[in-house]
mmCIF file of C-alpha atoms and ligand atoms in Angstrom:
data_model
loop_
_atom_site.group_PDB
_atom_site.id
_atom_site.type_symbol
_atom_site.label_atom_id
_atom_site.label_comp_id
_atom_site.label_asym_id
_atom_site.label_seq_id
_atom_site.Cartn_x
_atom_site.Cartn_y
_atom_site.Cartn_z
ATOM 1 C CA MET O 13 0.000 0.000 0.000
ATOM 2 C CA HIS O 14 1.204 3.529 -0.732
ATOM 3 C CA LEU O 15 2.806 5.372 2.162
ATOM 4 C CA LEU O 16 0.188 8.152 2.084
ATOM 5 C CA GLU O 17 -2.595 5.577 1.989
ATOM 6 C CA LYS O 18 -1.170 3.357 4.714
ATOM 7 C CA TYR O 19 -0.667 6.100 7.303
ATOM 8 C CA LYS O 20 -3.504 8.347 6.115
ATOM 9 C CA GLN O 21 -5.031 8.718 9.591
ATOM 10 C CA PHE O 22 -1.826 10.304 10.910
ATOM 11 C CA LEU O 23 -1.239 12.594 7.926
ATOM 12 C CA PRO O 24 -2.853 15.863 6.779
ATOM 13 C CA ILE O 25 -4.868 14.087 4.096
ATOM 14 C CA ASN O 26 -8.405 15.005 3.092
ATOM 15 C CA ASP O 27 -10.622 14.189 0.099
ATOM 16 C CA ASN O 28 -8.822 16.762 -2.045
ATOM 17 C CA THR O 29 -5.320 15.552 -1.281
ATOM 18 C CA PRO O 30 -3.892 13.587 -4.217
ATOM 19 C CA ILE O 31 -2.523 10.186 -3.304
ATOM 20 C CA PHE O 32 0.353 8.917 -5.420
ATOM 21 C CA SER O 33 3.618 7.107 -4.945
ATOM 22 C CA LEU O 34 7.038 6.622 -6.455
ATOM 23 C CA GLY O 35 7.453 3.614 -4.158
ATOM 24 C CA GLU O 36 8.683 5.481 -1.086
ATOM 25 C CA GLY O 37 8.657 4.037 2.405
ATOM 26 C CA ASN O 38 8.412 0.429 3.557
ATOM 27 C CA THR O 39 12.209 0.321 3.735
ATOM 28 C CA PRO O 40 14.107 -2.666 5.172
ATOM 29 C CA LEU O 41 14.941 -2.851 8.859
ATOM 30 C CA VAL O 42 18.047 -5.013 8.796
ATOM 31 C CA LYS O 43 19.258 -6.778 11.918
ATOM 32 C CA SER O 44 22.952 -6.411 12.649
ATOM 33 C CA ASN O 45 24.839 -9.648 12.258
ATOM 34 C CA ASN O 46 28.236 -8.480 13.479
ATOM 35 C CA ILE O 47 28.549 -4.935 14.801
ATOM 36 C CA TYR O 48 26.135 -5.535 17.685
ATOM 37 C CA LYS O 49 28.625 -7.983 19.214
ATOM 38 C CA GLU O 50 31.391 -5.380 19.224
ATOM 39 C CA ILE O 51 29.092 -2.759 20.694
ATOM 40 C CA GLY O 52 27.666 -5.178 23.241
ATOM 41 C CA CYS O 53 24.008 -4.301 22.831
ATOM 42 C CA LYS O 54 21.107 -6.754 22.770
ATOM 43 C CA GLU O 55 19.899 -5.998 19.257
ATOM 44 C CA LEU O 56 20.954 -3.517 16.626
ATOM 45 C CA TYR O 57 18.980 -2.652 13.495
ATOM 46 C CA PHE O 58 19.652 -0.507 10.461
ATOM 47 C CA LYS O 59 16.771 1.287 8.778
ATOM 48 C CA LEU O 60 17.795 1.386 5.122
ATOM 49 C CA GLU O 61 16.382 4.676 3.953
ATOM 50 C CA GLY O 62 18.714 4.499 0.969
ATOM 51 C CA CYS O 63 16.201 2.017 -0.488
ATOM 52 C CA ASN O 64 13.721 4.828 -1.129
ATOM 53 C CA PRO O 65 13.107 5.650 -4.822
ATOM 54 C CA SER O 66 15.501 8.604 -4.983
ATOM 55 C CA GLY O 67 17.879 6.900 -2.563
ATOM 56 C CA SER O 68 17.189 8.803 0.659
ATOM 57 C CA PHE O 69 14.682 9.358 3.474
ATOM 58 C CA LYS O 70 13.655 12.665 1.907
ATOM 59 C CA ASP O 71 11.125 10.830 -0.284
ATOM 60 C CA ARG O 72 8.864 10.148 2.713
ATOM 61 C CA GLY O 73 8.519 13.853 3.371
ATOM 62 C CA MET O 74 8.588 14.905 -0.261
ATOM 63 C CA VAL O 75 5.621 12.779 -1.318
ATOM 64 C CA MET O 76 3.528 14.513 1.359
ATOM 65 C CA ALA O 77 4.858 18.015 0.641
ATOM 66 C CA VAL O 78 4.332 17.660 -3.110
ATOM 67 C CA SER O 79 0.888 16.172 -2.639
ATOM 68 C CA LYS O 80 -0.150 19.164 -0.492
ATOM 69 C CA ALA O 81 1.440 21.573 -2.999
ATOM 70 C CA ILE O 82 -0.682 20.086 -5.772
ATOM 71 C CA GLU O 83 -3.774 20.252 -3.560
ATOM 72 C CA LYS O 84 -3.102 23.998 -3.193
ATOM 73 C CA GLY O 85 -2.708 24.407 -6.932
ATOM 74 C CA SER O 86 1.066 25.064 -6.978
ATOM 75 C CA LYS O 87 2.822 24.410 -10.261
ATOM 76 C CA LYS O 88 6.353 25.048 -9.001
ATOM 77 C CA ILE O 89 8.376 23.716 -6.103
ATOM 78 C CA ILE O 90 11.663 25.037 -4.759
ATOM 79 C CA CYS O 91 14.274 23.940 -2.237
ATOM 80 C CA ALA O 92 17.787 24.546 -0.999
ATOM 81 C CA SER O 93 19.763 21.381 -0.645
ATOM 82 C CA THR O 94 22.977 19.645 0.263
ATOM 83 C CA GLY O 95 21.886 17.128 -2.370
ATOM 84 C CA ASN O 96 19.258 14.658 -1.279
ATOM 85 C CA THR O 97 16.366 17.082 -0.951
ATOM 86 C CA SER O 98 17.044 18.342 -4.463
ATOM 87 C CA ALA O 99 17.126 14.796 -5.856
ATOM 88 C CA SER O 100 13.880 13.913 -4.111
ATOM 89 C CA ALA O 101 12.076 17.143 -5.032
ATOM 90 C CA ALA O 102 13.162 16.797 -8.660
ATOM 91 C CA ALA O 103 11.952 13.179 -8.774
ATOM 92 C CA PHE O 104 8.486 14.010 -7.472
ATOM 93 C CA GLY O 105 8.407 17.189 -9.557
ATOM 94 C CA ALA O 106 9.031 15.098 -12.664
ATOM 95 C CA TYR O 107 6.424 12.506 -11.673
ATOM 96 C CA CYS O 108 3.791 15.137 -10.996
ATOM 97 C CA GLY O 109 4.627 17.477 -13.867
ATOM 98 C CA LEU O 110 5.742 20.366 -11.661
ATOM 99 C CA GLU O 111 8.626 22.714 -12.312
ATOM 100 C CA THR O 112 11.364 22.036 -9.746
ATOM 101 C CA ILE O 113 13.943 24.656 -8.795
ATOM 102 C CA VAL O 114 16.892 23.697 -6.592
ATOM 103 C CA LEU O 115 19.604 25.830 -5.000
ATOM 104 C CA ILE O 116 22.781 23.978 -4.132
ATOM 105 C CA PRO O 117 26.103 24.985 -2.578
ATOM 106 C CA GLU O 118 28.716 25.105 -5.333
ATOM 107 C CA GLY O 119 31.071 22.125 -5.330
ATOM 108 C CA LYS O 120 29.683 20.659 -2.112
ATOM 109 C CA ILE O 121 27.148 18.178 -3.343
ATOM 110 C CA ALA O 122 27.813 14.546 -4.188
ATOM 111 C CA ILE O 123 27.872 13.790 -7.904
ATOM 112 C CA GLY O 124 25.183 11.093 -7.675
ATOM 113 C CA LYS O 125 22.739 13.554 -6.150
ATOM 114 C CA LEU O 126 23.534 16.267 -8.673
ATOM 115 C CA SER O 127 23.150 13.744 -11.508
ATOM 116 C CA GLN O 128 19.695 12.866 -10.211
ATOM 117 C CA ALA O 129 18.541 16.484 -10.165
ATOM 118 C CA VAL O 130 19.869 16.946 -13.720
ATOM 119 C CA ALA O 131 18.305 13.717 -14.983
ATOM 120 C CA TYR O 132 14.900 14.457 -13.423
ATOM 121 C CA GLY O 133 14.984 17.806 -15.210
ATOM 122 C CA ALA O 134 15.182 20.318 -12.348
ATOM 123 C CA LYS O 135 16.229 23.912 -12.842
ATOM 124 C CA ILE O 136 19.499 23.943 -10.904
ATOM 125 C CA VAL O 137 21.086 27.033 -9.389
ATOM 126 C CA SER O 138 24.530 26.614 -7.872
ATOM 127 C CA ILE O 139 25.358 29.329 -5.375
ATOM 128 C CA ASN O 140 28.750 30.572 -4.315
ATOM 129 C CA GLY O 141 27.868 29.987 -0.699
ATOM 130 C CA ASN O 142 26.696 27.299 1.700
ATOM 131 C CA PHE O 143 23.401 25.514 2.399
ATOM 132 C CA ASP O 144 22.319 27.959 5.092
ATOM 133 C CA GLN O 145 22.610 30.859 2.666
ATOM 134 C CA ALA O 146 20.739 28.915 -0.014
ATOM 135 C CA LEU O 147 17.958 28.175 2.459
ATOM 136 C CA ASN O 148 17.579 31.860 3.318
ATOM 137 C CA LEU O 149 17.241 32.665 -0.381
ATOM 138 C CA VAL O 150 14.565 30.073 -1.126
ATOM 139 C CA LYS O 151 12.639 31.084 2.002
ATOM 140 C CA GLU O 152 12.600 34.673 0.799
ATOM 141 C CA ILE O 153 11.567 33.903 -2.757
ATOM 142 C CA SER O 154 8.780 31.520 -1.712
ATOM 143 C CA GLU O 155 7.432 34.093 0.748
ATOM 144 C CA GLN O 156 7.329 36.678 -2.006
ATOM 145 C CA GLN O 157 6.156 34.415 -4.849
ATOM 146 C CA LYS O 158 3.176 32.579 -3.432
ATOM 147 C CA ASP O 159 2.884 30.271 -6.443
ATOM 148 C CA ILE O 160 6.249 28.653 -5.635
ATOM 149 C CA GLU O 161 5.969 26.045 -2.881
ATOM 150 C CA LEU O 162 8.937 25.625 -0.554
ATOM 151 C CA VAL O 163 9.621 21.927 0.017
ATOM 152 C CA ASN O 164 12.453 22.110 2.555
ATOM 153 C CA SER O 165 11.744 20.572 5.940
ATOM 154 C CA ILE O 166 10.526 23.891 7.362
ATOM 155 C CA ASN O 167 7.451 22.934 5.369
ATOM 156 C CA PRO O 168 5.488 20.998 8.044
ATOM 157 C CA ASN O 169 4.206 18.528 5.447
ATOM 158 C CA ARG O 170 7.754 17.249 5.051
ATOM 159 C CA ILE O 171 7.889 16.443 8.763
ATOM 160 C CA HIS O 172 4.472 14.775 8.600
ATOM 161 C CA GLY O 173 5.678 12.470 5.844
ATOM 162 C CA GLN O 174 8.966 11.654 7.525
ATOM 163 C CA LYS O 175 7.380 10.584 10.789
ATOM 164 C CA THR O 176 6.211 7.447 8.943
ATOM 165 C CA GLY O 177 9.756 6.129 9.392
ATOM 166 C CA ALA O 178 9.088 5.864 13.123
ATOM 167 C CA PHE O 179 5.708 4.191 12.511
ATOM 168 C CA GLU O 180 7.344 1.556 10.318
ATOM 169 C CA ILE O 181 9.946 0.712 12.959
ATOM 170 C CA VAL O 182 7.311 0.202 15.664
ATOM 171 C CA ASP O 183 4.979 -1.654 13.293
ATOM 172 C CA GLU O 184 7.799 -4.052 12.455
ATOM 173 C CA LEU O 185 9.387 -4.564 15.874
ATOM 174 C CA GLY O 186 6.156 -4.367 17.824
ATOM 175 C CA TYR O 187 7.729 -1.751 20.098
ATOM 176 C CA ALA O 188 10.030 1.256 19.892
ATOM 177 C CA PRO O 189 13.746 0.579 20.349
ATOM 178 C CA ASP O 190 15.467 1.851 23.485
ATOM 179 C CA GLU O 191 17.505 4.263 21.402
ATOM 180 C CA VAL O 192 17.373 5.730 17.910
ATOM 181 C CA PHE O 193 20.694 6.878 16.433
ATOM 182 C CA ILE O 194 20.170 9.531 13.785
ATOM 183 C CA PRO O 195 22.278 12.014 11.794
ATOM 184 C CA VAL O 196 21.395 15.665 12.319
ATOM 185 C CA GLY O 197 21.778 18.316 9.636
ATOM 186 C CA ASN O 198 18.877 20.696 9.263
ATOM 187 C CA ALA O 199 17.277 18.713 12.124
ATOM 188 C CA GLY O 200 14.030 17.920 10.319
ATOM 189 C CA ASN O 201 14.363 14.163 10.536
ATOM 190 C CA ILE O 202 15.064 13.928 14.279
ATOM 191 C CA THR O 203 12.015 16.146 14.752
ATOM 192 C CA ALA O 204 9.898 13.939 12.494
ATOM 193 C CA TYR O 205 10.925 10.653 14.103
ATOM 194 C CA TRP O 206 10.248 11.986 17.581
ATOM 195 C CA ASP O 207 6.798 13.191 16.465
ATOM 196 C CA GLY O 208 6.091 9.745 15.048
ATOM 197 C CA PHE O 209 7.103 7.894 18.201
ATOM 198 C CA LYS O 210 5.070 10.273 20.339
ATOM 199 C CA ILE O 211 1.958 9.762 18.221
ATOM 200 C CA TYR O 212 2.166 5.990 18.650
ATOM 201 C CA ASN O 213 2.921 6.424 22.347
ATOM 202 C CA ASP O 214 -0.169 8.593 22.797
ATOM 203 C CA LEU O 215 -2.192 5.759 21.301
ATOM 204 C CA ASN O 216 -0.595 3.375 23.774
ATOM 205 C CA THR O 217 0.819 1.341 20.931
ATOM 206 C CA SER O 218 4.422 2.083 21.739
ATOM 207 C CA ASN O 219 6.951 3.003 24.380
ATOM 208 C CA LEU O 220 9.229 5.983 23.718
ATOM 209 C CA PRO O 221 12.860 5.701 22.623
ATOM 210 C CA LYS O 222 15.729 8.010 23.457
ATOM 211 C CA MET O 223 16.756 10.109 20.482
ATOM 212 C CA ILE O 224 20.540 10.106 20.037
ATOM 213 C CA GLY O 225 21.629 12.632 17.393
ATOM 214 C CA PHE O 226 24.993 13.150 15.737
ATOM 215 C CA GLN O 227 26.499 16.146 13.968
ATOM 216 C CA ALA O 228 29.839 16.344 12.196
ATOM 217 C CA LYS O 229 32.455 17.956 14.414
ATOM 218 C CA ASN O 230 32.974 21.140 12.386
ATOM 219 C CA SER O 231 29.283 21.384 11.504
ATOM 220 C CA ALA O 232 27.860 20.964 14.980
ATOM 221 C CA PRO O 233 25.797 24.039 15.884
ATOM 222 C CA ILE O 234 23.422 22.205 18.223
ATOM 223 C CA VAL O 235 26.221 20.438 20.086
ATOM 224 C CA ASN O 236 28.155 23.702 20.465
ATOM 225 C CA LYS O 237 25.038 25.802 21.050
ATOM 226 C CA LYS O 238 26.058 28.341 18.448
ATOM 227 C CA ILE O 239 25.568 29.010 14.748
ATOM 228 C CA ILE O 240 28.531 27.816 12.678
ATOM 229 C CA GLU O 241 29.188 30.376 9.934
ATOM 230 C CA ASN O 242 31.436 28.144 7.841
ATOM 231 C CA PRO O 243 30.487 24.533 8.492
ATOM 232 C CA GLU O 244 32.817 21.869 7.105
ATOM 233 C CA THR O 245 32.706 18.088 6.908
ATOM 234 C CA VAL O 246 33.365 15.289 4.449
ATOM 235 C CA ALA O 247 29.731 14.271 5.010
ATOM 236 C CA THR O 248 28.421 17.000 2.692
ATOM 237 C CA ALA O 249 24.779 16.059 3.333
ATOM 238 C CA ILE O 250 25.037 17.434 6.874
ATOM 239 C CA ARG O 251 27.310 20.394 6.178
ATOM 240 C CA ILE O 252 24.843 22.751 7.852
ATOM 241 C CA GLY O 253 25.619 25.519 10.345
ATOM 242 C CA ASN O 254 22.201 26.860 11.303
ATOM 243 C CA PRO O 255 19.552 24.132 11.334
ATOM 244 C CA ALA O 256 16.005 25.234 10.560
ATOM 245 C CA SER O 257 14.485 22.809 13.084
ATOM 246 C CA TRP O 258 17.032 23.543 15.832
ATOM 247 C CA GLU O 259 14.407 24.199 18.533
ATOM 248 C CA PHE O 260 12.410 21.090 17.647
ATOM 249 C CA ALA O 261 15.565 19.007 17.785
ATOM 250 C CA GLU O 262 16.351 20.395 21.251
ATOM 251 C CA LYS O 263 12.825 19.511 22.278
ATOM 252 C CA ALA O 264 13.147 15.944 20.966
ATOM 253 C CA LEU O 265 16.457 15.536 22.788
ATOM 254 C CA HIS O 266 15.059 16.937 25.998
ATOM 255 C CA GLU O 267 11.697 15.147 25.986
ATOM 256 C CA SER O 268 13.263 11.786 25.125
ATOM 257 C CA SER O 269 16.112 12.190 27.632
ATOM 258 C CA GLY O 270 18.380 11.739 24.635
ATOM 259 C CA LYS O 271 21.574 13.422 23.650
ATOM 260 C CA ILE O 272 23.509 14.893 20.777
ATOM 261 C CA ASP O 273 27.182 14.454 20.111
ATOM 262 C CA ALA O 274 29.792 15.514 17.552
ATOM 263 C CA ILE O 275 31.822 13.054 15.487
ATOM 264 C CA ASP O 276 35.030 13.930 13.645
ATOM 265 C CA ASP O 277 35.478 13.263 9.934
ATOM 266 C CA ASP O 278 38.010 10.458 10.400
ATOM 267 C CA SER O 279 35.495 8.564 12.515
ATOM 268 C CA ILE O 280 32.750 9.138 9.907
ATOM 269 C CA VAL O 281 35.038 7.602 7.272
ATOM 270 C CA GLU O 282 35.705 4.702 9.641
ATOM 271 C CA GLY O 283 31.966 4.186 10.227
ATOM 272 C CA TYR O 284 31.405 4.192 6.437
ATOM 273 C CA LYS O 285 33.934 1.393 6.002
ATOM 274 C CA ILE O 286 32.743 -0.612 9.003
ATOM 275 C CA ILE O 287 29.046 -0.755 8.097
ATOM 276 C CA ALA O 288 29.850 -1.821 4.525
ATOM 277 C CA SER O 289 32.531 -4.383 5.331
ATOM 278 C CA MET O 290 30.900 -5.843 8.452
ATOM 279 C CA GLU O 291 27.214 -5.764 7.544
ATOM 280 C CA GLY O 292 27.026 -5.586 3.750
ATOM 281 C CA ILE O 293 25.335 -2.196 3.845
ATOM 282 C CA PHE O 294 26.549 0.658 1.675
ATOM 283 C CA ALA O 295 25.323 3.920 3.150
ATOM 284 C CA GLU O 296 26.421 7.467 2.458
ATOM 285 C CA PRO O 297 28.864 9.205 4.830
ATOM 286 C CA ALA O 298 26.244 11.299 6.655
ATOM 287 C CA SER O 299 24.287 8.144 7.484
ATOM 288 C CA CYS O 300 27.407 6.387 8.740
ATOM 289 C CA ILE O 301 27.863 9.002 11.440
ATOM 290 C CA THR O 302 25.407 6.850 13.414
ATOM 291 C CA VAL O 303 27.704 3.831 13.165
ATOM 292 C CA ALA O 304 30.660 6.007 14.117
ATOM 293 C CA GLY O 305 28.470 7.213 16.988
ATOM 294 C CA LEU O 306 28.042 3.668 18.302
ATOM 295 C CA TYR O 307 31.798 3.158 18.476
ATOM 296 C CA HIS O 308 32.353 6.647 19.863
ATOM 297 C CA LEU O 309 29.969 6.090 22.771
ATOM 298 C CA LYS O 310 31.335 2.601 23.326
ATOM 299 C CA LYS O 311 34.820 4.101 23.683
ATOM 300 C CA LEU O 312 33.477 6.593 26.201
ATOM 301 C CA GLY O 313 32.275 3.681 28.314
ATOM 302 C CA TYR O 314 28.586 3.953 27.471
ATOM 303 C CA ASP O 315 26.713 0.843 28.595
ATOM 304 C CA PHE O 316 24.802 -0.733 25.726
ATOM 305 C CA SER O 317 23.972 -4.006 27.473
ATOM 306 C CA GLY O 318 20.374 -5.155 27.128
ATOM 307 C CA LYS O 319 19.540 -2.364 24.708
ATOM 308 C CA THR O 320 17.791 -2.453 21.365
ATOM 309 C CA ILE O 321 19.103 0.228 19.041
ATOM 310 C CA VAL O 322 18.066 1.402 15.583
ATOM 311 C CA CYS O 323 20.414 3.421 13.364
ATOM 312 C CA ILE O 324 18.676 5.464 10.693
ATOM 313 C CA LEU O 325 20.803 5.058 7.565
ATOM 314 C CA THR O 326 19.390 8.044 5.745
ATOM 315 C CA GLY O 327 20.957 7.730 2.289
ATOM 316 C CA ASN O 328 22.489 5.292 -0.181
ATOM 317 C CA GLY O 329 26.258 4.875 -0.480
ATOM 318 C CA LEU O 330 26.011 4.914 -4.282
ATOM 319 C CA LYS O 331 25.183 8.607 -4.183
ATOM 320 C CA ASP O 332 28.753 9.617 -3.482
ATOM 321 C CA PRO O 333 31.242 7.696 -5.661
ATOM 322 C CA ASP O 334 33.877 10.430 -5.231
ATOM 323 C CA PHE O 335 33.878 9.774 -1.504
ATOM 324 C CA ALA O 336 34.450 6.068 -2.165
ATOM 325 C CA ASN O 337 37.271 6.958 -4.519
ATOM 326 C CA ASN O 338 38.899 9.225 -1.970
ATOM 327 C CA TYR O 339 38.583 7.080 1.125
ATOM 328 C CA LEU O 340 38.507 3.428 0.091
ATOM 329 C CA ASN O 341 41.584 1.477 -0.830
ATOM 330 C CA PHE O 342 41.092 0.343 -4.428
ATOM 331 C CA GLN O 343 43.890 -2.211 -4.446
ATOM 332 C CA ILE O 344 42.605 -4.514 -7.118
ATOM 333 C CA HIS O 345 44.609 -7.376 -8.568
ATOM 334 C CA LYS O 346 44.915 -7.165 -12.353
ATOM 335 C CA MET O 347 45.760 -10.120 -14.563
ATOM 336 C CA ASN O 348 45.348 -11.712 -17.966
ATOM 337 C CA PRO O 349 42.352 -13.991 -18.540
ATOM 338 C CA GLU O 350 44.500 -17.069 -17.871
ATOM 339 C CA PHE O 351 43.409 -19.949 -15.657
ATOM 340 C CA GLU O 352 46.877 -20.760 -14.272
ATOM 341 C CA GLU O 353 47.446 -17.139 -13.378
ATOM 342 C CA LEU O 354 44.143 -17.008 -11.531
ATOM 343 C CA LYS O 355 44.937 -20.215 -9.676
ATOM 344 C CA ASN O 356 48.371 -18.988 -8.702
ATOM 345 C CA PHE O 357 46.931 -15.756 -7.414
ATOM 346 C CA LEU O 358 44.132 -17.352 -5.419
ATOM 347 C CA LEU O 359 46.209 -20.097 -3.904
ATOM 348 C CA SER O 360 49.382 -18.166 -3.206
HETATM 349 C C1 AN7 A 7 21.762 11.425 3.918
HETATM 350 O O1 AN7 A 7 19.293 17.312 1.217
HETATM 351 O O2 AN7 A 7 19.636 18.800 4.291
HETATM 352 O O3 AN7 A 7 18.626 16.695 9.973
HETATM 353 O O4 AN7 A 7 19.345 19.416 1.715
HETATM 354 O O5 AN7 A 7 20.920 14.013 3.115
HETATM 355 O O6 AN7 A 7 16.628 16.226 8.554
HETATM 356 O O7 AN7 A 7 18.430 17.731 7.734
HETATM 357 C C2 AN7 A 7 20.018 16.544 3.774
HETATM 358 C C3 AN7 A 7 20.166 16.077 5.032
HETATM 359 C C4 AN7 A 7 20.961 13.106 7.068
HETATM 360 C C5 AN7 A 7 20.167 15.287 7.790
HETATM 361 N N1 AN7 A 7 21.342 12.199 6.170
HETATM 362 O O8 AN7 A 7 18.782 15.279 7.961
HETATM 363 C C6 AN7 A 7 19.422 18.228 2.035
HETATM 364 C C7 AN7 A 7 19.695 17.915 3.452
HETATM 365 C C8 AN7 A 7 21.330 12.491 4.857
HETATM 366 C C9 AN7 A 7 20.929 13.756 4.427
HETATM 367 C C10 AN7 A 7 20.565 14.364 6.703
HETATM 368 C C11 AN7 A 7 20.546 14.725 5.380
HETATM 369 P P1 AN7 A 7 18.065 16.567 8.605
#
């Protein structure tokens, strides 16, 4: 069943709201086969949001935001993006016949994501600045031009759609995990997941988890309690210095008795390698901050025993081949197509 159909009762859907789908949602919740032993928790799961149609969790929110835009009569959608929002917006824009305009920070978006926006036919504007500046620009233009719908996560329909990720986890496990590890950039997703868990909790269908957020060390405004003017990190998706949903993230952290921590780039790279090589899951760097977070807390002496943890792996590793090229060791044996040579190599 379509995501909008399945969770209709929890979403702002009425008789005039168009229901459609590119196949978003219903993503795998994969049980850790190896990492959980190193961490020493009871159970560890990975929510593979990279399996969404445009390869990231943004599709859950975008389907709702675009549906509501169409209901209003909008013909154009706009967003600022570190990459995934633009890919998702452009995909749904193409599907629904809307004009999609995306503002991206020059040179700081992964090639897979940019390729998607180009292929889906978005109007792409590359700004000589960062995401936060791009977001200010699209906010201003959409406030002035009422026919252009803003589809960043400050649009509440995005948050509504994204809370379905929390519903799916509880529907599958039968309960909420003790802790949810989640990357934090613009802070929309941590807000959405917390909303989702609270809704189920209010219905007495679920307990509440602790929300454990992670920001990249030099892009960690919430951790440092100050706006970062020039955020930097290899995880370009979360290279954000002034998150739009900052207050909501604080609220989620506070209400859930959770916490937020900063992870350095080297550890993000390490997490990226570990999740792929130990669990067979290729996730993009920003997503792998959650895996790095597990090891980081473990090193600090955090007690994971008896706990069930879910890491939200927000985007697909295939989105950022340059990152793979830069940080993986491509030592590949080359040879002629000769049987003896192969045998010698394999058995030596
Ligand atoms: C893979 O696409 O902000 O804290 O413009 O792409 O909800 O912002 C992406 C963010 C985590 C952070 N993981 O989520 C954008 C953008 C991935 C992401 C985040 C993003 P939020």
